[in-house]
Amino acid sequence: MIIILKKDAPQEKVQELIRQFERQNIKIHESRGVQEYLIGLIGDTSHIDPEDIKSIDIVAQVKRIQEPYKKANRKFHPEDTVVDICGRKIGGGHFQVIAGPCSVESREQMISVAQAVQKSGAGLMRGGAFKPRTSPYAFQGLREEGLELLVEAKKATGMPIVTEIMDASHLPLFEQVDVIQVGARNMQNFELLKALGKVDKPILLKRGLSSTIDEWIMSAEYIMAGGNPNVILCERGIRTFETATRNTLDLSAIPILKQKTHLPVIVDPSHAAGIRSLIEPLSMAAIAVGADGLIIEVHNDPEKALCDGAQSLTPEAFDSTMEKIKKTVAFFGKGMD
Ligand code: PEP
Ligand code: MN
């Protein structure tokens, strides 16, 4: 971190600031030029908020040289993280498709969709039991019963399950869940992230509706700082002025994240687009820009779905999209083991 001081900064105040950093084991490099007077901070400055420093009266400007995240940073961990979910790998050349309904609705629905997506080549299944709905009057999910039905579908197919957690107090119910999803609305629920840092299960961290890439990485850092290194990032579209799609899929986030972090990155074309016909082209695009996987909503009867039917594929449409996904993944040199 570099602090540019005001030219007329009194020496005693500068020295007091320097002593304050030295007490935090930060080394100081002072440089007084004709044009500028600056001090360089050498050491771990991740706990220092540049905004706090900026508010000091002798400070003109503050520049961060190093990102405030260490554990998620590719600079300190150059090789890709490969997350292993019951033998199914994501990251480092391994590609996975997670598929299933937006929400778990019934035993028949869950088992039939799970069997269908497995047959088409999905590696993991999804299904929401606790649903974050904009309206309190909308279907909120089957909650505990939904989790039980997911586990039944897992027993019937052998597929690992991915489902969303809304509150840390629900963690004991997630014993049999293989990947815990943090939804867009909870990306900055820091107490939840801290609790998930103590869990020995991979976390699928969705991007917040209006979150920057750096804010998103900092949320991953929360989980990792707690001791859980298995974080998968999921781009699911962001809020923009565009109304033709439910959200705007930020495809450039994928190569940017690949440069900044070593974590696997997957794409959710369903919540990004909100429109069934866009799932296939957006999936192709996601693979082309380097995604390590996809999470796609599939429903046995989308027109009657209790949630997100308009963006859900039928099992037949999913099967045909999967054929293209498999070819595209192979074309870009990744494996779907
Ligand atoms: C979901 O995956 O069911 C979901 C609610 O997604 P998001 O948090 O991305 O809106
Ligand atoms: Mn959904």
CSV table of C-alpha atoms and ligand atoms in Angstrom, one decimal:
chain,number,residue,atom,x,y,z
A,1,MET,CA,0.0,0.0,0.0
A,2,ILE,CA,1.3,3.5,-0.9
A,3,ILE,CA,0.2,6.6,1.0
A,4,ILE,CA,0.7,9.9,-0.7
A,5,LEU,CA,1.0,12.6,1.9
A,6,LYS,CA,0.0,16.2,1.6
A,7,LYS,CA,3.0,18.4,0.7
A,8,ASP,CA,2.6,20.5,3.9
A,9,ALA,CA,2.1,17.5,6.2
A,10,PRO,CA,3.8,18.3,9.5
A,11,GLN,CA,6.7,16.0,10.3
A,12,GLU,CA,5.5,15.1,13.8
A,13,LYS,CA,2.1,13.9,12.4
A,14,VAL,CA,3.9,11.9,9.7
A,15,GLN,CA,6.2,10.2,12.3
A,16,GLU,CA,3.2,9.5,14.5
A,17,LEU,CA,1.4,7.8,11.5
A,18,ILE,CA,4.6,5.8,10.7
A,19,ARG,CA,4.9,4.6,14.4
A,20,GLN,CA,1.2,3.5,14.3
A,21,PHE,CA,2.0,1.2,11.3
A,22,GLU,CA,5.2,0.0,12.8
A,23,ARG,CA,3.3,-1.1,15.9
A,24,GLN,CA,1.3,-3.4,13.5
A,25,ASN,CA,4.6,-4.9,12.3
A,26,ILE,CA,4.4,-3.1,9.0
A,27,LYS,CA,7.7,-1.8,7.6
A,28,ILE,CA,7.8,1.7,6.1
A,29,HIS,CA,9.6,3.0,3.1
A,30,GLU,CA,9.7,6.8,3.1
A,31,SER,CA,10.2,8.8,0.0
A,32,ARG,CA,10.3,12.5,-0.2
A,33,GLY,CA,10.6,13.9,-3.7
A,34,VAL,CA,10.2,17.4,-5.1
A,35,GLN,CA,6.7,16.7,-6.3
A,36,GLU,CA,5.5,14.1,-3.9
A,37,TYR,CA,5.9,12.9,-0.4
A,38,LEU,CA,4.9,9.3,0.0
A,39,ILE,CA,5.3,6.3,2.4
A,40,GLY,CA,5.2,2.7,1.3
A,41,LEU,CA,3.8,0.1,3.6
A,42,ILE,CA,5.6,-3.3,3.4
A,43,GLY,CA,4.0,-6.3,5.0
A,44,ASP,CA,0.5,-7.7,5.5
A,45,THR,CA,-1.9,-4.7,5.0
A,46,SER,CA,-5.0,-6.8,4.3
A,47,HIS,CA,-6.6,-5.6,7.6
A,48,ILE,CA,-6.1,-1.9,6.7
A,49,ASP,CA,-9.0,-0.1,5.1
A,50,PRO,CA,-7.7,2.5,2.6
A,51,GLU,CA,-10.8,4.6,3.3
A,52,ASP,CA,-9.8,5.0,7.0
A,53,ILE,CA,-6.3,6.1,5.9
A,54,LYS,CA,-7.7,8.5,3.3
A,55,SER,CA,-9.7,10.2,6.1
A,56,ILE,CA,-6.5,11.2,8.0
A,57,ASP,CA,-5.9,15.0,7.5
A,58,ILE,CA,-2.2,14.7,6.3
A,59,VAL,CA,-3.1,12.0,3.7
A,60,ALA,CA,-3.7,13.1,0.1
A,61,GLN,CA,-4.3,9.7,-1.6
A,62,VAL,CA,-4.0,5.9,-0.9
A,63,LYS,CA,-3.1,3.2,-3.4
A,64,ARG,CA,-3.4,-0.5,-2.8
A,65,ILE,CA,-0.6,-2.4,-4.6
A,66,GLN,CA,-1.6,-5.8,-3.5
A,67,GLU,CA,-5.2,-7.2,-3.4
A,68,PRO,CA,-6.7,-7.5,0.1
A,69,TYR,CA,-7.3,-11.2,-0.4
A,70,LYS,CA,-4.5,-13.8,0.2
A,71,LYS,CA,-6.1,-17.2,0.3
A,72,ALA,CA,-8.1,-16.8,-2.9
A,73,ASN,CA,-5.3,-15.0,-4.7
A,74,ARG,CA,-3.6,-16.7,-7.6
A,75,LYS,CA,-0.4,-14.9,-6.9
A,76,PHE,CA,0.0,-17.0,-3.7
A,77,HIS,CA,-1.4,-20.2,-5.2
A,78,PRO,CA,-0.6,-20.3,-8.9
A,79,GLU,CA,-2.1,-23.7,-9.6
A,80,ASP,CA,-5.8,-24.2,-10.1
A,81,THR,CA,-7.8,-25.5,-7.1
A,82,VAL,CA,-9.6,-28.7,-8.0
A,83,VAL,CA,-12.7,-29.3,-5.8
A,84,ASP,CA,-13.5,-33.0,-5.4
A,85,ILE,CA,-17.2,-33.8,-4.7
A,86,CYS,CA,-17.5,-37.6,-4.0
A,87,GLY,CA,-14.9,-38.2,-6.8
A,88,ARG,CA,-16.4,-35.6,-9.2
A,89,LYS,CA,-13.9,-32.9,-9.9
A,90,ILE,CA,-14.4,-29.3,-10.8
A,91,GLY,CA,-11.5,-27.0,-11.8
A,92,GLY,CA,-8.0,-27.5,-13.3
A,93,GLY,CA,-9.4,-28.9,-16.5
A,94,HIS,CA,-12.3,-30.8,-14.9
A,95,PHE,CA,-15.8,-29.7,-16.0
A,96,GLN,CA,-19.1,-30.6,-14.3
A,97,VAL,CA,-22.7,-30.0,-15.1
A,98,ILE,CA,-25.1,-29.5,-12.1
A,99,ALA,CA,-28.7,-29.9,-13.1
A,100,GLY,CA,-32.1,-30.1,-11.5
A,101,PRO,CA,-35.2,-28.2,-10.6
A,102,CYS,CA,-35.2,-24.7,-9.1
A,103,SER,CA,-37.0,-26.1,-6.1
A,104,VAL,CA,-37.7,-29.6,-4.8
A,105,GLU,CA,-41.5,-30.0,-5.2
A,106,SER,CA,-42.2,-33.8,-4.7
A,107,ARG,CA,-40.5,-37.2,-4.5
A,108,GLU,CA,-41.7,-38.1,-8.1
A,109,GLN,CA,-40.5,-34.8,-9.5
A,110,MET,CA,-37.1,-35.0,-7.9
A,111,ILE,CA,-36.3,-38.6,-8.6
A,112,SER,CA,-37.5,-38.5,-12.3
A,113,VAL,CA,-35.5,-35.3,-13.0
A,114,ALA,CA,-32.4,-36.6,-11.2
A,115,GLN,CA,-32.6,-39.9,-13.2
A,116,ALA,CA,-33.1,-38.0,-16.5
A,117,VAL,CA,-30.2,-35.5,-16.0
A,118,GLN,CA,-27.9,-38.2,-14.9
A,119,LYS,CA,-28.7,-40.2,-18.1
A,120,SER,CA,-27.9,-37.1,-20.1
A,121,GLY,CA,-24.5,-36.8,-18.4
A,122,ALA,CA,-24.9,-34.3,-15.5
A,123,GLY,CA,-22.5,-35.1,-12.7
A,124,LEU,CA,-24.4,-33.4,-9.8
A,125,MET,CA,-28.0,-32.5,-9.1
A,126,ARG,CA,-29.5,-29.4,-7.8
A,127,GLY,CA,-32.8,-28.6,-6.1
A,128,GLY,CA,-33.7,-25.8,-3.7
A,129,ALA,CA,-35.3,-26.8,-0.3
A,130,PHE,CA,-35.0,-23.4,1.3
A,131,LYS,CA,-35.9,-20.8,-1.3
A,132,PRO,CA,-35.0,-17.1,-1.2
A,133,ARG,CA,-38.1,-15.6,-2.8
A,134,THR,CA,-38.7,-11.9,-3.4
A,135,SER,CA,-42.3,-12.2,-2.2
A,136,PRO,CA,-43.1,-13.6,1.2
A,137,TYR,CA,-46.3,-15.1,-0.3
A,138,ALA,CA,-44.4,-17.1,-3.0
A,139,PHE,CA,-43.6,-20.8,-2.5
A,140,GLN,CA,-40.8,-20.8,0.1
A,141,GLY,CA,-39.6,-24.4,-0.6
A,142,LEU,CA,-40.3,-27.7,1.2
A,143,ARG,CA,-37.5,-26.9,3.7
A,144,GLU,CA,-36.6,-30.0,5.8
A,145,GLU,CA,-38.9,-32.3,3.7
A,146,GLY,CA,-37.2,-30.9,0.6
A,147,LEU,CA,-33.8,-31.9,2.0
A,148,GLU,CA,-35.1,-35.4,2.7
A,149,LEU,CA,-36.4,-35.8,-0.9
A,150,LEU,CA,-33.0,-34.6,-2.2
A,151,VAL,CA,-31.3,-37.3,-0.1
A,152,GLU,CA,-33.7,-39.9,-1.5
A,153,ALA,CA,-32.9,-38.8,-5.0
A,154,LYS,CA,-29.2,-39.1,-4.1
A,155,LYS,CA,-29.7,-42.7,-2.9
A,156,ALA,CA,-31.7,-43.5,-6.0
A,157,THR,CA,-29.1,-42.2,-8.5
A,158,GLY,CA,-25.8,-41.9,-6.6
A,159,MET,CA,-25.5,-38.3,-7.7
A,160,PRO,CA,-24.1,-35.7,-5.2
A,161,ILE,CA,-26.5,-33.0,-4.2
A,162,VAL,CA,-26.2,-29.2,-4.3
A,163,THR,CA,-28.6,-27.1,-2.4
A,164,GLU,CA,-28.9,-23.6,-0.9
A,165,ILE,CA,-28.5,-22.6,2.7
A,166,MET,CA,-30.2,-19.5,4.0
A,167,ASP,CA,-29.2,-19.5,7.6
A,168,ALA,CA,-26.3,-20.9,9.6
A,169,SER,CA,-28.7,-22.3,12.2
A,170,HIS,CA,-29.8,-24.8,9.5
A,171,LEU,CA,-26.4,-26.3,9.1
A,172,PRO,CA,-27.2,-29.5,11.2
A,173,LEU,CA,-29.9,-30.3,8.5
A,174,PHE,CA,-27.2,-30.2,5.8
A,175,GLU,CA,-25.3,-33.3,7.0
A,176,GLN,CA,-26.0,-35.3,3.9
A,177,VAL,CA,-25.7,-32.4,1.4
A,178,ASP,CA,-22.5,-32.6,-0.7
A,179,VAL,CA,-22.2,-29.0,-1.9
A,180,ILE,CA,-23.7,-26.1,0.1
A,181,GLN,CA,-24.9,-23.2,-2.1
A,182,VAL,CA,-24.8,-19.6,-1.0
A,183,GLY,CA,-27.3,-17.7,-3.1
A,184,ALA,CA,-26.9,-14.3,-4.7
A,185,ARG,CA,-28.9,-12.6,-1.9
A,186,ASN,CA,-26.6,-14.0,0.8
A,187,MET,CA,-23.2,-13.4,-0.9
A,188,GLN,CA,-22.4,-10.8,1.7
A,189,ASN,CA,-24.0,-12.5,4.7
A,190,PHE,CA,-20.7,-12.5,6.5
A,191,GLU,CA,-21.9,-14.4,9.6
A,192,LEU,CA,-23.1,-17.2,7.3
A,193,LEU,CA,-19.8,-17.1,5.3
A,194,LYS,CA,-17.9,-17.4,8.6
A,195,ALA,CA,-19.9,-20.4,9.7
A,196,LEU,CA,-19.3,-22.0,6.3
A,197,GLY,CA,-15.6,-21.5,6.7
A,198,LYS,CA,-15.8,-24.1,9.5
A,199,VAL,CA,-17.6,-26.7,7.4
A,200,ASP,CA,-15.9,-29.6,5.7
A,201,LYS,CA,-17.9,-29.4,2.5
A,202,PRO,CA,-17.4,-27.5,-0.7
A,203,ILE,CA,-19.3,-24.2,-1.0
A,204,LEU,CA,-20.9,-22.9,-4.2
A,205,LEU,CA,-20.7,-19.2,-3.8
A,206,LYS,CA,-23.0,-17.3,-6.2
A,207,ARG,CA,-22.3,-13.7,-7.2
A,208,GLY,CA,-24.4,-11.0,-5.5
A,209,LEU,CA,-27.0,-9.3,-7.7
A,210,SER,CA,-25.0,-6.0,-7.7
A,211,SER,CA,-21.6,-7.2,-6.5
A,212,THR,CA,-18.3,-6.3,-8.0
A,213,ILE,CA,-15.8,-9.1,-8.8
A,214,ASP,CA,-13.6,-7.9,-5.9
A,215,GLU,CA,-16.4,-8.0,-3.4
A,216,TRP,CA,-17.3,-11.5,-4.6
A,217,ILE,CA,-13.7,-12.7,-4.1
A,218,MET,CA,-13.6,-11.1,-0.6
A,219,SER,CA,-16.7,-13.2,0.2
A,220,ALA,CA,-14.8,-16.3,-0.9
A,221,GLU,CA,-11.9,-15.1,1.2
A,222,TYR,CA,-14.2,-15.1,4.3
A,223,ILE,CA,-15.0,-18.8,3.8
A,224,MET,CA,-11.3,-19.6,3.1
A,225,ALA,CA,-10.1,-17.5,6.0
A,226,GLY,CA,-12.2,-19.7,8.3
A,227,GLY,CA,-10.4,-22.8,7.1
A,228,ASN,CA,-12.5,-24.1,4.2
A,229,PRO,CA,-10.5,-24.0,1.0
A,230,ASN,CA,-13.2,-25.6,-1.2
A,231,VAL,CA,-15.0,-22.7,-2.7
A,232,ILE,CA,-16.6,-22.8,-6.2
A,233,LEU,CA,-17.6,-19.4,-7.6
A,234,CYS,CA,-20.8,-19.1,-9.7
A,235,GLU,CA,-21.5,-16.2,-12.1
A,236,ARG,CA,-25.4,-15.9,-12.3
A,237,GLY,CA,-25.9,-12.6,-14.0
A,238,ILE,CA,-25.9,-9.1,-12.5
A,239,ARG,CA,-28.3,-6.2,-12.4
A,240,THR,CA,-28.0,-3.8,-15.3
A,241,PHE,CA,-30.3,-1.4,-17.1
A,242,GLU,CA,-31.2,-4.2,-19.6
A,243,THR,CA,-34.7,-5.7,-19.2
A,244,ALA,CA,-34.7,-8.2,-22.1
A,245,THR,CA,-33.1,-10.8,-19.8
A,246,ARG,CA,-33.7,-11.4,-16.1
A,247,ASN,CA,-30.1,-10.4,-15.4
A,248,THR,CA,-27.1,-9.7,-17.6
A,249,LEU,CA,-24.6,-12.6,-17.7
A,250,ASP,CA,-21.2,-11.1,-17.1
A,251,LEU,CA,-19.1,-13.4,-19.2
A,252,SER,CA,-15.9,-11.3,-18.8
A,253,ALA,CA,-16.0,-12.1,-15.1
A,254,ILE,CA,-14.9,-15.7,-15.9
A,255,PRO,CA,-11.5,-14.9,-17.5
A,256,ILE,CA,-11.0,-12.1,-14.9
A,257,LEU,CA,-11.6,-14.5,-12.0
A,258,LYS,CA,-9.3,-17.0,-13.6
A,259,GLN,CA,-6.5,-14.4,-13.5
A,260,LYS,CA,-7.2,-13.1,-10.0
A,261,THR,CA,-8.0,-16.4,-8.3
A,262,HIS,CA,-7.2,-20.1,-8.5
A,263,LEU,CA,-10.8,-21.2,-7.6
A,264,PRO,CA,-13.1,-23.0,-10.0
A,265,VAL,CA,-15.7,-20.8,-11.7
A,266,ILE,CA,-19.0,-22.1,-13.0
A,267,VAL,CA,-21.9,-20.3,-14.8
A,268,ASP,CA,-25.6,-20.4,-14.1
A,269,PRO,CA,-27.2,-19.4,-17.5
A,270,SER,CA,-30.7,-20.1,-16.1
A,271,HIS,CA,-30.8,-17.3,-13.5
A,272,ALA,CA,-28.7,-15.1,-15.7
A,273,ALA,CA,-31.1,-15.2,-18.7
A,274,GLY,CA,-34.5,-16.2,-17.1
A,275,ILE,CA,-35.4,-17.5,-20.6
A,276,ARG,CA,-35.2,-21.1,-21.6
A,277,SER,CA,-34.1,-20.5,-25.2
A,278,LEU,CA,-31.0,-18.7,-24.0
A,279,ILE,CA,-29.6,-21.6,-21.9
A,280,GLU,CA,-27.9,-23.4,-24.7
A,281,PRO,CA,-26.1,-20.4,-26.4
A,282,LEU,CA,-25.0,-19.0,-23.0
A,283,SER,CA,-23.7,-22.4,-22.0
A,284,MET,CA,-21.6,-22.6,-25.1
A,285,ALA,CA,-20.3,-19.1,-24.5
A,286,ALA,CA,-19.5,-19.9,-20.8
A,287,ILE,CA,-17.4,-22.9,-21.9
A,288,ALA,CA,-15.6,-20.8,-24.5
A,289,VAL,CA,-14.5,-18.2,-21.9
A,290,GLY,CA,-13.1,-20.8,-19.6
A,291,ALA,CA,-15.9,-21.8,-17.2
A,292,ASP,CA,-15.3,-25.0,-15.2
A,293,GLY,CA,-18.9,-26.0,-15.1
A,294,LEU,CA,-22.6,-25.1,-15.5
A,295,ILE,CA,-25.6,-25.2,-13.2
A,296,ILE,CA,-28.8,-25.5,-15.2
A,297,GLU,CA,-32.4,-25.7,-14.1
A,298,VAL,CA,-34.4,-28.7,-15.4
A,299,HIS,CA,-38.0,-29.4,-14.6
A,300,ASN,CA,-40.2,-32.4,-15.7
A,301,ASP,CA,-43.1,-30.0,-16.4
A,302,PRO,CA,-41.8,-26.4,-16.6
A,303,GLU,CA,-45.2,-24.9,-17.2
A,304,LYS,CA,-46.4,-26.2,-13.8
A,305,ALA,CA,-43.2,-25.4,-11.9
A,306,LEU,CA,-43.6,-23.7,-8.5
A,307,CYS,CA,-40.6,-21.6,-9.2
A,308,ASP,CA,-38.6,-20.4,-12.3
A,309,GLY,CA,-40.5,-22.5,-14.9
A,310,ALA,CA,-39.8,-20.0,-17.7
A,311,GLN,CA,-36.0,-20.6,-17.5
A,312,SER,CA,-36.2,-24.4,-16.9
A,313,LEU,CA,-35.4,-26.9,-19.6
A,314,THR,CA,-37.5,-30.0,-20.1
A,315,PRO,CA,-35.4,-33.2,-19.6
A,316,GLU,CA,-35.5,-33.7,-23.4
A,317,ALA,CA,-34.2,-30.2,-24.1
A,318,PHE,CA,-31.5,-30.7,-21.5
A,319,ASP,CA,-30.5,-33.9,-23.1
A,320,SER,CA,-30.0,-32.2,-26.5
A,321,THR,CA,-28.2,-29.2,-24.9
A,322,MET,CA,-25.9,-31.7,-23.1
A,323,GLU,CA,-24.8,-33.2,-26.4
A,324,LYS,CA,-23.6,-29.8,-27.5
A,325,ILE,CA,-22.0,-29.1,-24.1
A,326,LYS,CA,-20.1,-32.4,-24.2
A,327,LYS,CA,-18.7,-31.6,-27.6
A,328,THR,CA,-17.8,-28.0,-26.7
A,329,VAL,CA,-16.1,-29.0,-23.5
A,330,ALA,CA,-14.0,-31.6,-25.4
A,331,PHE,CA,-13.2,-29.0,-28.1
A,332,PHE,CA,-11.8,-26.7,-25.4
A,333,GLY,CA,-9.7,-29.6,-24.0
A,334,LYS,CA,-11.5,-30.2,-20.7
A,335,GLY,CA,-12.7,-33.5,-19.2
A,336,MET,CA,-16.1,-34.3,-17.7
A,337,ASP,CA,-15.0,-37.1,-15.4
B,1,PEP,C1,-31.1,-20.7,-7.2
B,1,PEP,O1,-30.0,-21.2,-7.7
B,1,PEP,O2,-32.0,-21.4,-6.9
B,1,PEP,C2,-31.1,-19.3,-6.9
B,1,PEP,C3,-32.1,-18.8,-6.1
B,1,PEP,O3,-30.1,-18.5,-7.5
B,1,PEP,P1,-29.6,-17.1,-7.2
B,1,PEP,O4,-29.2,-17.1,-5.7
B,1,PEP,O5,-28.4,-17.0,-8.1
B,1,PEP,O6,-30.7,-16.1,-7.5
B,2,MN,MN,-34.3,-20.8,-9.6
